[in-house]
Coordinates of C-alpha atoms and ligand atoms in Angstrom, one line a residue:
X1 CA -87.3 -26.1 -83.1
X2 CA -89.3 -27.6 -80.5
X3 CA -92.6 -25.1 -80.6
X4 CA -93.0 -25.1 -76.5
X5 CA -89.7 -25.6 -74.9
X6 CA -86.1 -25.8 -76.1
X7 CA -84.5 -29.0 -75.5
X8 CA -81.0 -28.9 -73.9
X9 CA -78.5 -27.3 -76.2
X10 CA -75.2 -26.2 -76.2
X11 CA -74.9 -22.8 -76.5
X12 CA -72.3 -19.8 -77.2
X13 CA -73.1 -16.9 -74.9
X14 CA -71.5 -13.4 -75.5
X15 CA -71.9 -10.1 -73.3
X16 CA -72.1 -12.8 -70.8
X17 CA -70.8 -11.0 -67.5
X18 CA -73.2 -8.2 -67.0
X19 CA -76.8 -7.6 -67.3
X20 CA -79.0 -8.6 -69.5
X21 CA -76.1 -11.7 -71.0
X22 CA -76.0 -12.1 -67.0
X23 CA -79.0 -12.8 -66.4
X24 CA -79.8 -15.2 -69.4
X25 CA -76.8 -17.2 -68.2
X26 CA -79.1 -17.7 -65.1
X27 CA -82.1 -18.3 -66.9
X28 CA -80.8 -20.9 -69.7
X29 CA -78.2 -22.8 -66.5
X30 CA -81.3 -23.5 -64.9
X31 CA -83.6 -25.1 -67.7
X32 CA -80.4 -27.0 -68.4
X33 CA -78.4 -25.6 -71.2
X34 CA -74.6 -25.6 -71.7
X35 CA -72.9 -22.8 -72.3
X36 CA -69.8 -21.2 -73.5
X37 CA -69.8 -17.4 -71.8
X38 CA -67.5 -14.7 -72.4
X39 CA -66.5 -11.2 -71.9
X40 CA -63.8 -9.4 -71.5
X41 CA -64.0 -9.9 -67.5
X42 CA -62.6 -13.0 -66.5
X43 CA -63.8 -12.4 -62.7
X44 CA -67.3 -11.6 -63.4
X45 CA -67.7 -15.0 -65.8
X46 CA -66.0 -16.9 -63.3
X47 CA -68.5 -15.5 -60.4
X48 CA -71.4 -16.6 -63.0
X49 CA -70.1 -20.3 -63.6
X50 CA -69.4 -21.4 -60.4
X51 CA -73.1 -21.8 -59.7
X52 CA -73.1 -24.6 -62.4
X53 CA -69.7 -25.8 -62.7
X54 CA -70.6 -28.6 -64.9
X55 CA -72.4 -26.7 -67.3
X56 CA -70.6 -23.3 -68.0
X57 CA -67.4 -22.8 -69.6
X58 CA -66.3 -19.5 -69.2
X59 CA -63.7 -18.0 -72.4
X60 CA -62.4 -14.4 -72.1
X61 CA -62.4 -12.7 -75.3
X62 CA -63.3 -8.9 -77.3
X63 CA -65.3 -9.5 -79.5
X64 CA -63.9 -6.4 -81.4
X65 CA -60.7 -8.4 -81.8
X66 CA -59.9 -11.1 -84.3
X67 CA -57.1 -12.9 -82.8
X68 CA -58.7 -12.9 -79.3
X69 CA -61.5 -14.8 -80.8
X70 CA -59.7 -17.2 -83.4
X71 CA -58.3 -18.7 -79.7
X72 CA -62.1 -18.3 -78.4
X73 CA -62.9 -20.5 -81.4
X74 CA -61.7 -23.9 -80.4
X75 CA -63.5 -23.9 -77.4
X76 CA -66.8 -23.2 -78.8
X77 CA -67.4 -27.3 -78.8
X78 CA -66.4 -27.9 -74.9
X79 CA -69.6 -29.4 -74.6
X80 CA -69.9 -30.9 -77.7
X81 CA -71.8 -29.6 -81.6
X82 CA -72.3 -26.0 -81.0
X83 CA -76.5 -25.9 -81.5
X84 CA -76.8 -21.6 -80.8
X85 CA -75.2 -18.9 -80.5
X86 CA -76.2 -15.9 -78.9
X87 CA -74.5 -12.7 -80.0
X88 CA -75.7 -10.5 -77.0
X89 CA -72.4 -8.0 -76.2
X90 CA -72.7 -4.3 -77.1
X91 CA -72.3 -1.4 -75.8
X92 CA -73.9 2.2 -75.7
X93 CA -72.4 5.5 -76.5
X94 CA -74.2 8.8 -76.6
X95 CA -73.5 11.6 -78.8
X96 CA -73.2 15.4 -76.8
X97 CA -73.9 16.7 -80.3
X98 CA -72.5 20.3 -79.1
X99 CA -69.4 18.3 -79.1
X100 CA -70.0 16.5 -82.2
X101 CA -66.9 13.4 -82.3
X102 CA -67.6 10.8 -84.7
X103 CA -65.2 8.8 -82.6
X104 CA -68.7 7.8 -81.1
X105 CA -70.6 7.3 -83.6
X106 CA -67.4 4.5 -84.1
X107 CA -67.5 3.2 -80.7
X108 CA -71.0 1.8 -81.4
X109 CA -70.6 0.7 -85.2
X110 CA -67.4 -1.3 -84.0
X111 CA -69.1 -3.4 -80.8
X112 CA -72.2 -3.2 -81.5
X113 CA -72.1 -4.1 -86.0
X114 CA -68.3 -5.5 -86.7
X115 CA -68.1 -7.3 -83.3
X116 CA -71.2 -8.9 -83.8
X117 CA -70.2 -10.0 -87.2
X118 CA -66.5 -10.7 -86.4
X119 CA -68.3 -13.4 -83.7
X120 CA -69.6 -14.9 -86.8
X121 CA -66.6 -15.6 -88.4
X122 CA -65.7 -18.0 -85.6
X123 CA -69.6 -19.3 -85.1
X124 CA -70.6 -20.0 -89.2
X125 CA -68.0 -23.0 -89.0
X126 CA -69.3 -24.5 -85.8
X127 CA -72.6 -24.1 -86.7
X128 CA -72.5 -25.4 -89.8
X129 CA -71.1 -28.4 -88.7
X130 CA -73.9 -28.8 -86.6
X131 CA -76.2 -28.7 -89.9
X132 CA -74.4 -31.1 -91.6
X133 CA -75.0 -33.8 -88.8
X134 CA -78.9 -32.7 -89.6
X135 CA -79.2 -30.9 -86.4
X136 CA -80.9 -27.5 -86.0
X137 CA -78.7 -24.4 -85.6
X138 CA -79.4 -21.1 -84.4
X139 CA -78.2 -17.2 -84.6
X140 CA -79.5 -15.0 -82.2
X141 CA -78.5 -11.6 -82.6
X142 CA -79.4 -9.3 -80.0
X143 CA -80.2 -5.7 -81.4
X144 CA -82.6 -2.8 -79.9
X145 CA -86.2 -1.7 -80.6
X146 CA -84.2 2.1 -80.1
X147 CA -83.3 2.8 -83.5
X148 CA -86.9 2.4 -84.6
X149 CA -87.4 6.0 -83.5
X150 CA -84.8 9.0 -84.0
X151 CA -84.2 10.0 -80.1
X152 CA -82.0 12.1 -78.7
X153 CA -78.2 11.7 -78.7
X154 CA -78.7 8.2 -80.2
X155 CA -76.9 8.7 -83.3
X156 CA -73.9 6.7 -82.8
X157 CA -75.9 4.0 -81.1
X158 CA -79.7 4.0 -83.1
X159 CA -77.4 3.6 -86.1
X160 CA -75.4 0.9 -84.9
X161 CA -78.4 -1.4 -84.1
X162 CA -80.4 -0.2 -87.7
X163 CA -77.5 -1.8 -89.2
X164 CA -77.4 -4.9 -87.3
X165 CA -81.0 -5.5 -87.7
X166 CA -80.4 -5.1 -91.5
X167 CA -77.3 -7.4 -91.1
X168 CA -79.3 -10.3 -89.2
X169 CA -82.5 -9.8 -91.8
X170 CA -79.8 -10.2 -94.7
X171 CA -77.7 -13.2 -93.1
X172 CA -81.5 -14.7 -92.6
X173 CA -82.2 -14.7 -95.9
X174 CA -78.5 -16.0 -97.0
X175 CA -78.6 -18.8 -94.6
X176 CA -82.3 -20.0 -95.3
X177 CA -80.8 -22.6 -97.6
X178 CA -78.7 -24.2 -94.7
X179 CA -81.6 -24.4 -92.5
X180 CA -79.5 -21.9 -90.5
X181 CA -82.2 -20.3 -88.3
X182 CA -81.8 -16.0 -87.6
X183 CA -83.2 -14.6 -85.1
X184 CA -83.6 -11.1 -83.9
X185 CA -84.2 -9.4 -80.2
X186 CA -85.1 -6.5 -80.1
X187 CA -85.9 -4.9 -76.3
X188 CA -86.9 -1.4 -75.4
X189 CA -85.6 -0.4 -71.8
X190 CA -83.8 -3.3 -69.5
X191 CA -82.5 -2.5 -66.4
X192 CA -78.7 -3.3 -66.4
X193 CA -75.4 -1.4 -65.9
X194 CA -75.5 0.5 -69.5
X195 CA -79.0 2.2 -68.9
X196 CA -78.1 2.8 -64.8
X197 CA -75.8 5.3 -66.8
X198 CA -79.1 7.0 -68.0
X199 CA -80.0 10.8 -67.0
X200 CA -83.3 11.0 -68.8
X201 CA -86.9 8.8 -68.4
X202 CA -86.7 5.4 -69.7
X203 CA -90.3 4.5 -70.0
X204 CA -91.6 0.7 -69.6
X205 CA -88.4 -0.6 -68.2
X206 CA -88.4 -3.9 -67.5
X207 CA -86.0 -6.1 -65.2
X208 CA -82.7 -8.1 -66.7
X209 CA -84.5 -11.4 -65.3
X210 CA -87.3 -10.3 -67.0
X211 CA -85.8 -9.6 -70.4
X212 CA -83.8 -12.9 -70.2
X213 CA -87.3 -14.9 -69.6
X214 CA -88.8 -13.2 -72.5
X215 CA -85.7 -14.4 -74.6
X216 CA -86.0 -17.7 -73.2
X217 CA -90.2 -18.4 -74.0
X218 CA -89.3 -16.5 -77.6
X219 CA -86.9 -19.0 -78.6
X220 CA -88.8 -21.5 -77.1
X221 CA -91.6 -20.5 -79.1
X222 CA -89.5 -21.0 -82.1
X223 CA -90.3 -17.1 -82.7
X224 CA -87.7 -15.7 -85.3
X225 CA -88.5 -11.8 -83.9
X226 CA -88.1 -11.1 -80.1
X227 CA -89.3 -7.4 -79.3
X228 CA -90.5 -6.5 -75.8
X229 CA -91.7 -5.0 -73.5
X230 CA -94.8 -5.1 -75.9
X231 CA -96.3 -1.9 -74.6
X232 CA -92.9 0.3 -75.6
X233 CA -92.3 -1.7 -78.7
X234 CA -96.2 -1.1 -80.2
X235 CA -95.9 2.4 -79.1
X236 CA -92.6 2.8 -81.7
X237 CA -94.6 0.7 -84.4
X238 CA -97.8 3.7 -84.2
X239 CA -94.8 6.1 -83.9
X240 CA -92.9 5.4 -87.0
X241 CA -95.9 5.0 -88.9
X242 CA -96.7 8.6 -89.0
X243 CA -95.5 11.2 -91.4
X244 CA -91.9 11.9 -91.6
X245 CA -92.4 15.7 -90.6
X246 CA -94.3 14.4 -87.5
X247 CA -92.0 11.9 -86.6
X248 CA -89.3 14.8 -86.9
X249 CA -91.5 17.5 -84.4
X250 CA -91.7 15.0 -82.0
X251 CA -88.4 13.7 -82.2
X252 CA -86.9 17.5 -81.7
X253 CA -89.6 18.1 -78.9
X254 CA -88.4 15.2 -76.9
X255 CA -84.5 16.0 -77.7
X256 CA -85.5 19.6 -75.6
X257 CA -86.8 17.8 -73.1
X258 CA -84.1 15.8 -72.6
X259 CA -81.5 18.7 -72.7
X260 CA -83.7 20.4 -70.0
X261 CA -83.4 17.0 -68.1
X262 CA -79.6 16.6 -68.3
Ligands
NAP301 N1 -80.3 -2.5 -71.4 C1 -81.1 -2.1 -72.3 O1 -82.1 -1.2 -72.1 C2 -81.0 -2.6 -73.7 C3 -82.0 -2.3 -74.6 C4 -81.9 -2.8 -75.9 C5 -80.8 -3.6 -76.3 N2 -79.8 -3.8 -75.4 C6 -78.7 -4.6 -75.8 O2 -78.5 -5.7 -75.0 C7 -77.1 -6.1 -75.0 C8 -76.7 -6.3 -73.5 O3 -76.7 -5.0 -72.9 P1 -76.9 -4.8 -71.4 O4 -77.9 -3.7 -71.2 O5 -77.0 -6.1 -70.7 O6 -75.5 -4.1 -71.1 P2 -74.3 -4.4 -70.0 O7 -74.8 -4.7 -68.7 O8 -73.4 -3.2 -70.2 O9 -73.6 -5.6 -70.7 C9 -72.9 -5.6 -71.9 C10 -72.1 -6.9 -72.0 O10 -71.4 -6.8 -73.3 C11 -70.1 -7.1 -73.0 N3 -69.2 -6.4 -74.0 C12 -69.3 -5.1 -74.3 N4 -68.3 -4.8 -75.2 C13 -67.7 -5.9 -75.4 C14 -66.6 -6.3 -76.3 N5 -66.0 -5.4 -77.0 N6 -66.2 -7.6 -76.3 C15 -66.8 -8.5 -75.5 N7 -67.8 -8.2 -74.7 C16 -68.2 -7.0 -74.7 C17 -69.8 -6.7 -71.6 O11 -68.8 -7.6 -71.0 P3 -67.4 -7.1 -70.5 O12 -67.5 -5.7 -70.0 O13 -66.9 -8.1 -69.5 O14 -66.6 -7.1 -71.8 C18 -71.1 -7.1 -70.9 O15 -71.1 -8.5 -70.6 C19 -76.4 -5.0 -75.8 O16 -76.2 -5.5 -77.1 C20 -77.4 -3.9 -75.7 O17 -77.2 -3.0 -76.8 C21 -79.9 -3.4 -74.1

């Protein structure tokens, strides 16, 4: 990959209709890039793509669901060999852990992990065409710098993105001897829809524009890790390198304060 900027490609978008998949529609339409976008909201796509007509194809489909995206599959060449995709739906469910329901901690395992994964059932093919014409191919995978601390209520969702991290780190190695490139993004706050649902401070945030340019230069960069903003993600690294106790004082201080918040 090109180590300063990416040249066109054509590119599967998920968790396109809101947000931060929103605004990276934006941000790749504009240096160029074709794209296959979906949801699960037809209008909101369609509001996205008719901006650039000739360059977006919009493709309703859960990525939870199989069937909905072995018919999402023969469209992922509308513009051609599929070069990236980038597997950016998810969701986020917090636990009320006075209320404990697991039914949340399943919520986030089955977007955020198996509907990731499931995408890859219907990507792997397309991309590996892609290889065998001795082009570059590329998984993005977009995860969260969250899990890399134990906060508050984050169970369901800390867990879900530990495991996808672990999952993109493992289908890196596996695929090294395709040339199938991984990469991982992992942001601390982004404005968007799911954190406007947010009662407690989310420090650092940064803007949906801002999150998608920061993709955009990282892949551009050929970087195979994505973390920003860099001030919230270095102040997680110092975090989890303390002792576990410490981490764990903290971690319960900062669950009180949130419960006072609430
Ligand atoms: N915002 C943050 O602070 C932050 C921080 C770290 C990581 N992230 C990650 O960034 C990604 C985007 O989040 P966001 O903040 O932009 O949230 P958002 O505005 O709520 O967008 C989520 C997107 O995912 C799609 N989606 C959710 N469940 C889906 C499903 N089952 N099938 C298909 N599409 C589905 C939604 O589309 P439909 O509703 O149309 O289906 C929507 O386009 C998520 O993976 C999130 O975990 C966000």
């Amino acid at each position: 990959m090109n180590k300063h900027a990416l040249p066109e490609l054509n590119i599967w978008l998920t968790g396109a209709s809101s947000g931060i998949g929103a605004a990276l529609v934006q941000e790749l339409a504009t240096h160029g890039h074709r794209m296959v976008i979906s949801g699960r909201r037809q209008q909101a796509l369609d509001d996205l793509a008719k901006n650039w007509p000739e360059q977006i194809h919009t493709a309703v489909a859960d990525t939870t669901c199989r069937d909905e995206l072995a018919t999402l599959s023969g469209q992922l060449d509308h513009f051609g060999d599929l070069d990236m995709v980038l597997l950016n739906a998810g969701t986020c469910e917090y636990l009320e852990v006075a209320d404990y329901d697991s039914s949340i901690i399943e919520a986030n395992i089955t977007t955020n992990l198996l509907g990731t994964a499931r995408c890859l059932d219907i990507a792997l093919p397309a991309l590996r065409a892609t290889r065998a014409k001795g082009k570059p191919a590329t998984v993005v995978i977009v995860s969260s710098s969250a899990w890399w601390f134990p906060f508050s209520r984050a169970e369901g969702y800390g867990a879900s993105k530990a495991a996808l991290t672990y999952f993109a780190h493992s289908l890196r190695a596996d695929l090294a001897a395709e040339g199938i490139e991984v990469v991982v993004v992992s942001p601390g706050f982004v404005k968007t829809p799911l954190t406007d649902r947010n009662d407690f401070p989310m420090p650092f945030m940064v803007s949906a524009e801002e999150a998608a340019r920061r993709i955009h230069q990282g892949l551009a960069k050929g970087n195979r890790e994505i973390a920003f903003p860099r001030r919230f993600t270095w102040s997680l690294k110092v975090l989890r390198v303390l002792p576990q106790g410490l981490i764990d004082r903290l971690a319960a201080a900062m669950a009180r304060n949130t419960d006072n918040h609430a």
